[in-house]
JSON list of C-alpha atoms in Angstrom, two decimals:
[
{"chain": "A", "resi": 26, "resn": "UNK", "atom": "CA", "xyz": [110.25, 107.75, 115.15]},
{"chain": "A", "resi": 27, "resn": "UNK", "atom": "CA", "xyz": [110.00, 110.71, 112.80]},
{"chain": "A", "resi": 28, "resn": "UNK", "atom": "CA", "xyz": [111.86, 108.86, 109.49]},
{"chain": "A", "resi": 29, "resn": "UNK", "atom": "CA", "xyz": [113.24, 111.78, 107.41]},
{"chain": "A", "resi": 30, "resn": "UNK", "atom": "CA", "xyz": [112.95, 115.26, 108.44]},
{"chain": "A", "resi": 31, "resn": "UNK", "atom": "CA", "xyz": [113.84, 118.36, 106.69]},
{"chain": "A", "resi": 32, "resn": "UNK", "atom": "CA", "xyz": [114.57, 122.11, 107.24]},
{"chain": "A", "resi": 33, "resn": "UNK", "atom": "CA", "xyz": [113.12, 124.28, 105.84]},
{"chain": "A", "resi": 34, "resn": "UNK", "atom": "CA", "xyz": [109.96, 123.93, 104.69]},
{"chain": "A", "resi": 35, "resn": "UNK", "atom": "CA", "xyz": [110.38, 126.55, 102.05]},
{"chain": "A", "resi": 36, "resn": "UNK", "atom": "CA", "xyz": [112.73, 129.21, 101.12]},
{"chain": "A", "resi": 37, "resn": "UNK", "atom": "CA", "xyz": [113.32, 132.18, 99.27]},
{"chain": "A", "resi": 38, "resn": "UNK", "atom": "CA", "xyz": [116.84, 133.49, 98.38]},
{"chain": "A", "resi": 39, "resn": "UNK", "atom": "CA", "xyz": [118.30, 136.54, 95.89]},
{"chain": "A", "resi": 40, "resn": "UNK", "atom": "CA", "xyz": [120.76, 135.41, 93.32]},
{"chain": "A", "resi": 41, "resn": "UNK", "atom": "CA", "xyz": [124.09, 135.16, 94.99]},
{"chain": "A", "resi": 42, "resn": "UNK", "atom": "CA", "xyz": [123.09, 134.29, 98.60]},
{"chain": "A", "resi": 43, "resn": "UNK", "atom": "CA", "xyz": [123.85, 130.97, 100.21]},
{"chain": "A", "resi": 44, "resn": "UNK", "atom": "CA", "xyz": [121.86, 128.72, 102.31]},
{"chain": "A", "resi": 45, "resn": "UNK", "atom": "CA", "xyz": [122.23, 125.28, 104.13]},
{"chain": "A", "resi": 46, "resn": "UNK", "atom": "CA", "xyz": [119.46, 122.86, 103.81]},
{"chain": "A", "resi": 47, "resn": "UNK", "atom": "CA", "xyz": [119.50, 120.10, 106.29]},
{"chain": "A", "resi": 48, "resn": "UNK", "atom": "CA", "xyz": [118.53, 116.48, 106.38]},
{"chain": "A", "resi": 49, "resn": "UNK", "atom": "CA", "xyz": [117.81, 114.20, 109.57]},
{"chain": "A", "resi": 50, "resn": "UNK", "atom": "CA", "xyz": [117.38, 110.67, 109.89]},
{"chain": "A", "resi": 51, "resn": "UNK", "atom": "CA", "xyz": [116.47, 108.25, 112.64]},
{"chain": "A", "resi": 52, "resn": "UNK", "atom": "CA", "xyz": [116.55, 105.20, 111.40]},
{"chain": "A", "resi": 53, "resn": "UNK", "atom": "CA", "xyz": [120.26, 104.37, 111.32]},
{"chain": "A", "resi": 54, "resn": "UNK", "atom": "CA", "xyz": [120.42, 104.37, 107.34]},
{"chain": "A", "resi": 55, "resn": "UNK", "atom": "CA", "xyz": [124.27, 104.52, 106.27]},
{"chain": "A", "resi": 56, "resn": "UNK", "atom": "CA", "xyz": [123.02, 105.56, 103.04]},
{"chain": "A", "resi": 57, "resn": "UNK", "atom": "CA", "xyz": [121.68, 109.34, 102.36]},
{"chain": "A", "resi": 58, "resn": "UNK", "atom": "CA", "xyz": [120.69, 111.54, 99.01]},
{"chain": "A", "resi": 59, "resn": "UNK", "atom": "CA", "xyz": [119.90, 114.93, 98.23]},
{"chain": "A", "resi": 60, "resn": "UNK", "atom": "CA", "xyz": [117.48, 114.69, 95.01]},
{"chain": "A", "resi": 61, "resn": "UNK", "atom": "CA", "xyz": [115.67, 118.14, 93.27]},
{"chain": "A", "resi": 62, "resn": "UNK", "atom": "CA", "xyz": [112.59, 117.92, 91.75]},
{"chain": "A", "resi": 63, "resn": "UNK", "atom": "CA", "xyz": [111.44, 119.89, 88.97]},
{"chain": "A", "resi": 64, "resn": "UNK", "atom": "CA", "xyz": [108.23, 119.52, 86.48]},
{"chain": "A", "resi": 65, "resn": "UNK", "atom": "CA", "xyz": [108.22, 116.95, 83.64]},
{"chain": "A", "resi": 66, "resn": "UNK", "atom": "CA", "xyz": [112.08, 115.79, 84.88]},
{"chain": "A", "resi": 67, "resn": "UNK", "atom": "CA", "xyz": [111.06, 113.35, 87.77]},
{"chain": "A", "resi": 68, "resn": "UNK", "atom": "CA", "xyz": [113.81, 113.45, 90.53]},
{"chain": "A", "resi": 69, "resn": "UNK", "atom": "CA", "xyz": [116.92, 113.98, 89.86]},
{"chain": "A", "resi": 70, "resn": "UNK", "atom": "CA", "xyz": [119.65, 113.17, 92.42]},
{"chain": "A", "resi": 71, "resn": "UNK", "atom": "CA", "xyz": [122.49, 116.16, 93.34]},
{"chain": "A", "resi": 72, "resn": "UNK", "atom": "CA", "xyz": [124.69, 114.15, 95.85]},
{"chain": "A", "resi": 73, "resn": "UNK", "atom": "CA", "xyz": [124.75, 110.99, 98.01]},
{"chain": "A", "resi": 74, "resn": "UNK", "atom": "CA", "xyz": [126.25, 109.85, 100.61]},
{"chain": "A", "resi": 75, "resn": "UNK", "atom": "CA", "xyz": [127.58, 106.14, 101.60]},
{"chain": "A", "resi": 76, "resn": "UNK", "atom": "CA", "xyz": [128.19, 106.73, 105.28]},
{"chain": "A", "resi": 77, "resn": "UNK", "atom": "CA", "xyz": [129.46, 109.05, 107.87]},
{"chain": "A", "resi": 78, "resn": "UNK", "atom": "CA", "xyz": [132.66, 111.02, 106.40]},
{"chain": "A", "resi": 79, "resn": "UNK", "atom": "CA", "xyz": [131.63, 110.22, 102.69]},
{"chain": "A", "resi": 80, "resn": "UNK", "atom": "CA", "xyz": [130.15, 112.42, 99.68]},
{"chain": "A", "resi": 81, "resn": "UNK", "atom": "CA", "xyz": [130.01, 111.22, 96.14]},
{"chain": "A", "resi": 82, "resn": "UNK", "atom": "CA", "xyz": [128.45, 113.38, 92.81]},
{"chain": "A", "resi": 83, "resn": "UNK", "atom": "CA", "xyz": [124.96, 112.60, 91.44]},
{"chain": "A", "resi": 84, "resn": "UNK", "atom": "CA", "xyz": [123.80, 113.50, 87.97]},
{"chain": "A", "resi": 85, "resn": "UNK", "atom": "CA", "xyz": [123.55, 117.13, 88.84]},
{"chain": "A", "resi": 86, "resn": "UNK", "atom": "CA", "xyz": [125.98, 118.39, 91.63]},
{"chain": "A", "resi": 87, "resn": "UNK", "atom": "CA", "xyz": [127.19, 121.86, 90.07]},
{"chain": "A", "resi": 88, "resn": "UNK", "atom": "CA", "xyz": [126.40, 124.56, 92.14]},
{"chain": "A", "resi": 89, "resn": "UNK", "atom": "CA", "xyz": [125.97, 122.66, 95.44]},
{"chain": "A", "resi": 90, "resn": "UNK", "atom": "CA", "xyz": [128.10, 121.43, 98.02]},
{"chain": "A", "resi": 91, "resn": "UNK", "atom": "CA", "xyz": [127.06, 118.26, 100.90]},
{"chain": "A", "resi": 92, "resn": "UNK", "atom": "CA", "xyz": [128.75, 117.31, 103.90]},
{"chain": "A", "resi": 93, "resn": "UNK", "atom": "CA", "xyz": [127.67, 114.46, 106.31]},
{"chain": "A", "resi": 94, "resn": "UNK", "atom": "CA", "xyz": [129.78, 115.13, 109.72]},
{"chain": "A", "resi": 95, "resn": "UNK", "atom": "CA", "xyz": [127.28, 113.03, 111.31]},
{"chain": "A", "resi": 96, "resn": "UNK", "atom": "CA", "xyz": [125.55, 109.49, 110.16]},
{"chain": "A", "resi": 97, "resn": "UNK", "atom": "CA", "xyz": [122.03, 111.13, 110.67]},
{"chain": "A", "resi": 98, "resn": "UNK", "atom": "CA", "xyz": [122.23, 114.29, 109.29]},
{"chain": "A", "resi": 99, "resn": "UNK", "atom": "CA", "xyz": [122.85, 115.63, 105.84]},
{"chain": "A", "resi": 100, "resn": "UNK", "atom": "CA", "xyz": [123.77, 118.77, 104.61]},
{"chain": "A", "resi": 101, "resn": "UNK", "atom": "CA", "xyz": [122.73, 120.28, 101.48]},
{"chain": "A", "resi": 102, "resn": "UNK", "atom": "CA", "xyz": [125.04, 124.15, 100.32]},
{"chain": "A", "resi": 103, "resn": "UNK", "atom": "CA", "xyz": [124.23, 126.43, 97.85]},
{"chain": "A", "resi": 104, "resn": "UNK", "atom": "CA", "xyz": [127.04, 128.71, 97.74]},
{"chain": "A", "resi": 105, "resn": "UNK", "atom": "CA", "xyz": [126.00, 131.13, 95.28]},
{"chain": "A", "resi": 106, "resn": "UNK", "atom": "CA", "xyz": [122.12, 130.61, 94.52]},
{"chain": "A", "resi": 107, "resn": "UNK", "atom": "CA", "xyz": [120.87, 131.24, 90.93]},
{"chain": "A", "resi": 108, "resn": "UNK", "atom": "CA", "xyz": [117.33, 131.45, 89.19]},
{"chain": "A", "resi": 109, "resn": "UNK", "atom": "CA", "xyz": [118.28, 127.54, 87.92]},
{"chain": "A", "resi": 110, "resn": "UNK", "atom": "CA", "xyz": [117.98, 126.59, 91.20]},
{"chain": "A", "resi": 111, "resn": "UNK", "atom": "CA", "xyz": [114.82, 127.03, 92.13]},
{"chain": "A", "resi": 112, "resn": "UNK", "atom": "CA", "xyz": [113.35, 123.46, 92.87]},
{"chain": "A", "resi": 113, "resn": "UNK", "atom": "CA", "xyz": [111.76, 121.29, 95.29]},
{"chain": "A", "resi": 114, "resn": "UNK", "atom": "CA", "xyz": [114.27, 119.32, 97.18]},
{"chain": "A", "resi": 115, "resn": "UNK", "atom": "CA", "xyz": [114.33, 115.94, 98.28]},
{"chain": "A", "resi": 116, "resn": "UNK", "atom": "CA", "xyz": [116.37, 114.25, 100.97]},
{"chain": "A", "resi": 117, "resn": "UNK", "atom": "CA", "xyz": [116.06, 110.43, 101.15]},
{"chain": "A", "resi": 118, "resn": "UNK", "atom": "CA", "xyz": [117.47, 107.41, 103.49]},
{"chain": "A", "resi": 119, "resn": "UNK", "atom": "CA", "xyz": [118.55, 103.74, 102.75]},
{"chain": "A", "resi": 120, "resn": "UNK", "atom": "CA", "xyz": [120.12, 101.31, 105.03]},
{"chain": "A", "resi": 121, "resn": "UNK", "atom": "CA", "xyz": [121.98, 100.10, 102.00]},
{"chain": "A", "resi": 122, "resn": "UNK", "atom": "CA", "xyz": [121.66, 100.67, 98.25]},
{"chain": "A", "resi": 123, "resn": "UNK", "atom": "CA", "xyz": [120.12, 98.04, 97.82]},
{"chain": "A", "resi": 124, "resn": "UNK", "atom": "CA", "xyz": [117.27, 98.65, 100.11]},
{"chain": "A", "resi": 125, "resn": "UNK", "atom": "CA", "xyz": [114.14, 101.12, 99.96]},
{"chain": "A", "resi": 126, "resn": "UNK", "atom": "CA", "xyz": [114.57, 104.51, 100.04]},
{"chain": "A", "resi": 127, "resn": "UNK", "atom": "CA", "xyz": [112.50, 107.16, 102.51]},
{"chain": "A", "resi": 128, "resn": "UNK", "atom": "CA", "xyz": [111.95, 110.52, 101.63]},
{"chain": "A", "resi": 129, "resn": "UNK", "atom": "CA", "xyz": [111.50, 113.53, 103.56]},
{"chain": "A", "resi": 130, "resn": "UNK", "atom": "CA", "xyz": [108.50, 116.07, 102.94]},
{"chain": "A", "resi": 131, "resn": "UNK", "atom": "CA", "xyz": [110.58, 118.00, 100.70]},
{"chain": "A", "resi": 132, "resn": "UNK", "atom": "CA", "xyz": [111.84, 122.24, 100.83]},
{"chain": "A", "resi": 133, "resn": "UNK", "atom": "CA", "xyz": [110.35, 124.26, 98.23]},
{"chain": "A", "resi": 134, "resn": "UNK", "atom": "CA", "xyz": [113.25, 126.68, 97.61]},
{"chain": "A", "resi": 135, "resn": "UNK", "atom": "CA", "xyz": [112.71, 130.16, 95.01]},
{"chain": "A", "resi": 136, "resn": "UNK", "atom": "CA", "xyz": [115.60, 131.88, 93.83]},
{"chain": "A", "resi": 137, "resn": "UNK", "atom": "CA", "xyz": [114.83, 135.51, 92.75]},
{"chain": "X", "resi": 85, "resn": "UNK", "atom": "CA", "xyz": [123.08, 104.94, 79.54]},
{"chain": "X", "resi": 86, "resn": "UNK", "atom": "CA", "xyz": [120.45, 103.95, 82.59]},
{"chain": "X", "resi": 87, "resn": "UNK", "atom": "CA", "xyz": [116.79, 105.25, 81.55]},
{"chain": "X", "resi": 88, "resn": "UNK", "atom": "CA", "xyz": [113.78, 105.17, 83.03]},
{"chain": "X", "resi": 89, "resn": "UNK", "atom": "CA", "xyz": [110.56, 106.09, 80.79]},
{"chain": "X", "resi": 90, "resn": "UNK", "atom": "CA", "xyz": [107.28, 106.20, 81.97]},
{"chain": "X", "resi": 91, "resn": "UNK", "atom": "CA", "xyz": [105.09, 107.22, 78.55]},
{"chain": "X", "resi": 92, "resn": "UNK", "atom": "CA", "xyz": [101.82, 109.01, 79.90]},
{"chain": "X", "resi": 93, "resn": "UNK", "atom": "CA", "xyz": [102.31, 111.98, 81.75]},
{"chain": "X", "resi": 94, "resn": "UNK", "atom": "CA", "xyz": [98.63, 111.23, 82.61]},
{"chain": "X", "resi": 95, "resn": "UNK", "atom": "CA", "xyz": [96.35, 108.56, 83.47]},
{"chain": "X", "resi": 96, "resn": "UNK", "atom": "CA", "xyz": [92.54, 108.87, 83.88]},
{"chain": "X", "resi": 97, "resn": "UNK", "atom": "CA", "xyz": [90.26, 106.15, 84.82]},
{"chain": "X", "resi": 98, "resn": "UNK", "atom": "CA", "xyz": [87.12, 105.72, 86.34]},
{"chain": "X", "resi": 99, "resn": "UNK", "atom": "CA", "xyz": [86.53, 104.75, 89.97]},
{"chain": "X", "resi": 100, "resn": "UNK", "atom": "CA", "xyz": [86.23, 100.72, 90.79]},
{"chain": "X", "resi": 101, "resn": "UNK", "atom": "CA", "xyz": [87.82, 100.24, 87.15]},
{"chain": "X", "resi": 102, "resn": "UNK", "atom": "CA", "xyz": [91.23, 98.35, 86.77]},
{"chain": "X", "resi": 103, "resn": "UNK", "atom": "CA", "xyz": [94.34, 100.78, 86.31]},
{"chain": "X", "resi": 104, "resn": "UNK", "atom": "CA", "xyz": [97.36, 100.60, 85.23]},
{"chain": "X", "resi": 105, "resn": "UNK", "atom": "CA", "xyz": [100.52, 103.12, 84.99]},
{"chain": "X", "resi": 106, "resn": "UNK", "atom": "CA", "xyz": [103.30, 102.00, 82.73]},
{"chain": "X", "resi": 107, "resn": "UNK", "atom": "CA", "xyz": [107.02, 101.86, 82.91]},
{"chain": "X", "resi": 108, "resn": "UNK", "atom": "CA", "xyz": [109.94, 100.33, 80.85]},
{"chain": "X", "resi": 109, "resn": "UNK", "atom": "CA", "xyz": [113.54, 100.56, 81.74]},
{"chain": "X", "resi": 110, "resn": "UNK", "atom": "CA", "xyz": [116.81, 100.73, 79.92]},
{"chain": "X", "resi": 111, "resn": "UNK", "atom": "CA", "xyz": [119.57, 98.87, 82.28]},
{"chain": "X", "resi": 112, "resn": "UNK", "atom": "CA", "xyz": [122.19, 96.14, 81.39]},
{"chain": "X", "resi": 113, "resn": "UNK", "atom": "CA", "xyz": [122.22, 93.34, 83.40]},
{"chain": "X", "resi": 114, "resn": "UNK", "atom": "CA", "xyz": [118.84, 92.86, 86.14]},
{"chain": "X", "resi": 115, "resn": "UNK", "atom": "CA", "xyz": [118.36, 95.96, 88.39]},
{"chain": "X", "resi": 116, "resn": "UNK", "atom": "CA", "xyz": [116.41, 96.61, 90.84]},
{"chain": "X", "resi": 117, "resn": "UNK", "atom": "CA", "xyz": [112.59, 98.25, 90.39]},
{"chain": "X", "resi": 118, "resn": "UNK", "atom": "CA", "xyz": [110.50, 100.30, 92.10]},
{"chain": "X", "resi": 119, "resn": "UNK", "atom": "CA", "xyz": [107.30, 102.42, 92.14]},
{"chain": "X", "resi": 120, "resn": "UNK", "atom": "CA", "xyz": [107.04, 105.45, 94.74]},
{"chain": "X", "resi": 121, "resn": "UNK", "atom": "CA", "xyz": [103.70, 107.62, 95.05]},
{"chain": "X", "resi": 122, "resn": "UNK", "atom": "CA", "xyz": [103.37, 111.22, 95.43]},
{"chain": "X", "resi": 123, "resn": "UNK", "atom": "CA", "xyz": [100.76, 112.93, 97.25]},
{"chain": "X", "resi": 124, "resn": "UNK", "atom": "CA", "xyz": [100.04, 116.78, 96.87]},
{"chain": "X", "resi": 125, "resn": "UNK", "atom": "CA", "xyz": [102.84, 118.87, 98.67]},
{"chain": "X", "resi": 126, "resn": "UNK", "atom": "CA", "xyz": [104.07, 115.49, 100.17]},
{"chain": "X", "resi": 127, "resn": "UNK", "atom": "CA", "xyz": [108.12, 113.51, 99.65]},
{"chain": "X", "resi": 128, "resn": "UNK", "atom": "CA", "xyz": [107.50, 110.02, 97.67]},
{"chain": "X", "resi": 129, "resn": "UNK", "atom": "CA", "xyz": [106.42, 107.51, 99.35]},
{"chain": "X", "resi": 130, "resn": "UNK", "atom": "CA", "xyz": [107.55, 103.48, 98.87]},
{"chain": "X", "resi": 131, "resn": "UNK", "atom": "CA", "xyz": [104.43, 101.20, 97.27]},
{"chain": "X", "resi": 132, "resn": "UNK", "atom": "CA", "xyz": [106.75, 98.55, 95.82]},
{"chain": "X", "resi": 133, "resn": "UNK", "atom": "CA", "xyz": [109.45, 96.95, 95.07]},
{"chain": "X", "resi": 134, "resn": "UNK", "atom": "CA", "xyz": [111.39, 93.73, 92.68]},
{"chain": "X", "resi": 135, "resn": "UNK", "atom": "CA", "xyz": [114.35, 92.24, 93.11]},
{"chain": "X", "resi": 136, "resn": "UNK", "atom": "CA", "xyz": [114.24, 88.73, 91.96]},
{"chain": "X", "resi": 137, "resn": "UNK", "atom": "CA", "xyz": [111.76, 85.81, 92.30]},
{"chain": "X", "resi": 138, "resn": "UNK", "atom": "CA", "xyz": [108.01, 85.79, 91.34]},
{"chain": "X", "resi": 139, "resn": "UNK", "atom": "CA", "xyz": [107.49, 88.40, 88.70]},
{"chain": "X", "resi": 140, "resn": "UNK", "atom": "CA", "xyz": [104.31, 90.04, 90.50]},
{"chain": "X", "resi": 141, "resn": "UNK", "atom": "CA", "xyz": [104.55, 91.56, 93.27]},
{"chain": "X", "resi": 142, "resn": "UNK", "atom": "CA", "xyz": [102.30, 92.87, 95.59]},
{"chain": "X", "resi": 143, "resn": "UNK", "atom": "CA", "xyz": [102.82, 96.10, 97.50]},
{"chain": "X", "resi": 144, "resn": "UNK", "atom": "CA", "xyz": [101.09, 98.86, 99.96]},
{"chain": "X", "resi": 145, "resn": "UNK", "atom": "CA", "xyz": [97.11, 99.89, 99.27]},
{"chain": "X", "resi": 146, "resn": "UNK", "atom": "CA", "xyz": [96.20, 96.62, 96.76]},
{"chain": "X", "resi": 147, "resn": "UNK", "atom": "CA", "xyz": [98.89, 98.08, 94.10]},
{"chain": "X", "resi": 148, "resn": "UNK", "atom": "CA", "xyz": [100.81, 95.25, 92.40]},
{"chain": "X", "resi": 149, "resn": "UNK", "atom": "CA", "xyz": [103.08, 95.08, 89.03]},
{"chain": "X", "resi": 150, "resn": "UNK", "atom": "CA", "xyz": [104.34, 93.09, 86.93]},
{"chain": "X", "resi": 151, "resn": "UNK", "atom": "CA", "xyz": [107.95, 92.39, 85.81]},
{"chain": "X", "resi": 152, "resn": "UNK", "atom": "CA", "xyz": [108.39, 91.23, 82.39]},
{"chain": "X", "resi": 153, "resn": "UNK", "atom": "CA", "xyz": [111.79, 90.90, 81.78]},
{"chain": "X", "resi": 154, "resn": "UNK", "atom": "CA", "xyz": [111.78, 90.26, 77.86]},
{"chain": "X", "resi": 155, "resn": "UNK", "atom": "CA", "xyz": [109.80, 93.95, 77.08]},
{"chain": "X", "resi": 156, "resn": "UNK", "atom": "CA", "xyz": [112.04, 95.37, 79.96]},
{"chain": "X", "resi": 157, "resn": "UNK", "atom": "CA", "xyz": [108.36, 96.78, 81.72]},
{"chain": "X", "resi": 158, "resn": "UNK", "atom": "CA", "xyz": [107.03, 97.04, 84.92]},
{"chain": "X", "resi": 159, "resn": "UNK", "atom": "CA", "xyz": [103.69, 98.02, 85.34]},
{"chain": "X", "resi": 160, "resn": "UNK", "atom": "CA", "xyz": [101.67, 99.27, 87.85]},
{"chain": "X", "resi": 161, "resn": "UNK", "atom": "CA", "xyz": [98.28, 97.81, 88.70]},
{"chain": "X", "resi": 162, "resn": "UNK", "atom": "CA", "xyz": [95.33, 98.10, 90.86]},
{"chain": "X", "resi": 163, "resn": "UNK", "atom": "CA", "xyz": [92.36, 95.67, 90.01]},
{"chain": "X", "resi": 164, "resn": "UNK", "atom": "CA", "xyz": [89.93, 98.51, 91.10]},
{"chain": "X", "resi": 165, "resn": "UNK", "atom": "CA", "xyz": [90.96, 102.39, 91.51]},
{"chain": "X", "resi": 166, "resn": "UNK", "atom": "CA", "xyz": [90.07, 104.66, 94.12]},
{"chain": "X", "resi": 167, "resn": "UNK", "atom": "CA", "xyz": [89.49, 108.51, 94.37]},
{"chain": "X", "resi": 168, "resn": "UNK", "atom": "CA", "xyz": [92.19, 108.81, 96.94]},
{"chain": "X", "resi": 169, "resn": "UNK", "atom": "CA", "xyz": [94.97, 106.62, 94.26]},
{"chain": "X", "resi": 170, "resn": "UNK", "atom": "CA", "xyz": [94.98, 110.14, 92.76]},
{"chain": "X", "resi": 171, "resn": "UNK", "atom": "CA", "xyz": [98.60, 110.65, 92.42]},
{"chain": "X", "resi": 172, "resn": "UNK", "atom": "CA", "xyz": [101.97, 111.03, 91.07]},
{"chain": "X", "resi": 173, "resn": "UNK", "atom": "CA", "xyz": [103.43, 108.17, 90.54]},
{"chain": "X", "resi": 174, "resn": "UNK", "atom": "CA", "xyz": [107.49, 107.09, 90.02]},
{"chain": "X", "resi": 175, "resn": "UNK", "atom": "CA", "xyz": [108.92, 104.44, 88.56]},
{"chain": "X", "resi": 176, "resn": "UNK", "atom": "CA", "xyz": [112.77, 104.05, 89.72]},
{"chain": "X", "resi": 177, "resn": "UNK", "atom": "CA", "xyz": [115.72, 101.44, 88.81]},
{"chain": "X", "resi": 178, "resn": "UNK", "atom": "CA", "xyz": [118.63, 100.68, 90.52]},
{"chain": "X", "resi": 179, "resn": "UNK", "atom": "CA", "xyz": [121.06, 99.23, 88.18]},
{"chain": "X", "resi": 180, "resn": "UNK", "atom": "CA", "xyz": [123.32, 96.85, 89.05]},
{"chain": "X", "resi": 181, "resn": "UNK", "atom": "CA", "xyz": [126.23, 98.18, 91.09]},
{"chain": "X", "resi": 182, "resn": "UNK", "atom": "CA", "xyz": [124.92, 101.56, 91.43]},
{"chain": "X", "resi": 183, "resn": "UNK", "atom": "CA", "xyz": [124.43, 103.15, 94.50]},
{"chain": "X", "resi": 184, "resn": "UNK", "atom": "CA", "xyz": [121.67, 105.42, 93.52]},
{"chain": "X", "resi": 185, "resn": "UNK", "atom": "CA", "xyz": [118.15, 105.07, 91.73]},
{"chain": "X", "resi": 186, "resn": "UNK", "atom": "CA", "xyz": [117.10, 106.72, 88.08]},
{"chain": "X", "resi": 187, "resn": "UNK", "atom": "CA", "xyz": [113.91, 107.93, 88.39]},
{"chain": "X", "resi": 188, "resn": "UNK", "atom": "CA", "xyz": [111.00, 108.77, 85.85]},
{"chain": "X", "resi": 189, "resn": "UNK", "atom": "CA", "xyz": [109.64, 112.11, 85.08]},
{"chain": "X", "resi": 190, "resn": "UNK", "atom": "CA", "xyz": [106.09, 110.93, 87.04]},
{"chain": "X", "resi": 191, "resn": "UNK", "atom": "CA", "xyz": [102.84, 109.71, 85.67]},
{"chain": "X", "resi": 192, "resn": "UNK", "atom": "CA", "xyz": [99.68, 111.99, 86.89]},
{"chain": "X", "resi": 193, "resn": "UNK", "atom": "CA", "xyz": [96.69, 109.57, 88.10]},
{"chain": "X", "resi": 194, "resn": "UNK", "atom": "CA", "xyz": [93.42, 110.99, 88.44]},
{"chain": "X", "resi": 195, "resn": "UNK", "atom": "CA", "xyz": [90.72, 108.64, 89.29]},
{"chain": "X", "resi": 196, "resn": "UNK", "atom": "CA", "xyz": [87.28, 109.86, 88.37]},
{"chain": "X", "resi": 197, "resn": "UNK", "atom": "CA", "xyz": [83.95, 109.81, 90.99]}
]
């Protein structure tokens, strides 16, 4: 049972290229988020997801796309990356929204 | 507006002494609370949680807090800290309703040999 996995581990991007973070989960959570984390702002969550098919915004979703095709994957886009971007990502699981969120180790992603 | 605030960015105390990491919330209505730690290079992981019912609760590694719904807080404790509590440390809320949690910005823990 590996909980929440995510690729990659780290990543470094020019302005203007795109890349595809991905989330897996095994625990059959309907619920799924993509948080960033950056110093002295805590976490700070991009998009979520309320089962398979479904996106909704979080606080800050400009500049990134999510798709969830599948209940145990999700899918994090940058389309065009910028400096603003660089971050440590979270992806986290819930069974409902109610119920206790599990992270994954996190991608340490450097835009140049 | 939701807020979280969690007033120290840092917390030293001295190992086997009692700690404490604070945290007061700004929700209508009775959320949900939690506290996540964060270990170097590592995602958050759950300690605790309240939803309703007694207002300490006990969670992973002896950590407990208190919810005291008239100052809107809910502390973190530890009757006696450890080297290895050395953290970062989130408190969350889940409003009512809301499908998502607000987190803090993190409170640094260092306990001292």
């Amino acid at each position: 049972n590996a909980g929440v996995t995510q690729t990659p581990k780290f990543r470094v991007l020019k302005t203007g290229q795109s890349m595809t973070l991905l989330c897996a989960q095994d625990m059959n959570h309907e619920y799924m988020y993509w948080y960033r984390q950056d110093p002295g702002m805590g976490l700070r969550l991009i998009h979520y997801s309320v089962g398979e098919g479904t996106t909704a915004k979080g606080e800050v979703p400009d500049g990134y796309n999510v798709s969830r095709l599948k209940k145990q994957n999700f899918l994090l886009g940058l389309e065009s990356a910028a400096p603003s971007q660089t971050s440590v990502y979270f992806c986290a699981s819930s069974y409902n929204r109610g119920e206790t969120q599990y992270f994954g180790p996190g991608t340490r992603l450097l835009v140049l | 507006a939701q807020s979280v605030a969690q007033p120290e960015d840092q917390v030293n105390v001295a190992e086997g002494n009692p700690l404490t990491v604070k945290c007061t919330y700004s929700v209508s209505g009775n959320p949900y609370l939690f506290w996540y730690v964060q270990y170097p290079n590592r995602g958050l992981q759950f300690l605790l949680k309240y939803i309703t019912g007694d207002n300490l609760v006990k969670g992973s590694y002896g950590f407990e807090a208190e919810f005291n719904k008239s100052q809107t807080s809910f502390h973190l404790k530890k009757p006696s800290a450890l080297v290895s509590d050395s953290a970062l440390y989130f408190c969350a809320v889940r409003p009512p309703g809301a499908n998502n949690l607000f987190f803090g910005t993190g409170t640094r823990l260092t306990v001292i040999p």
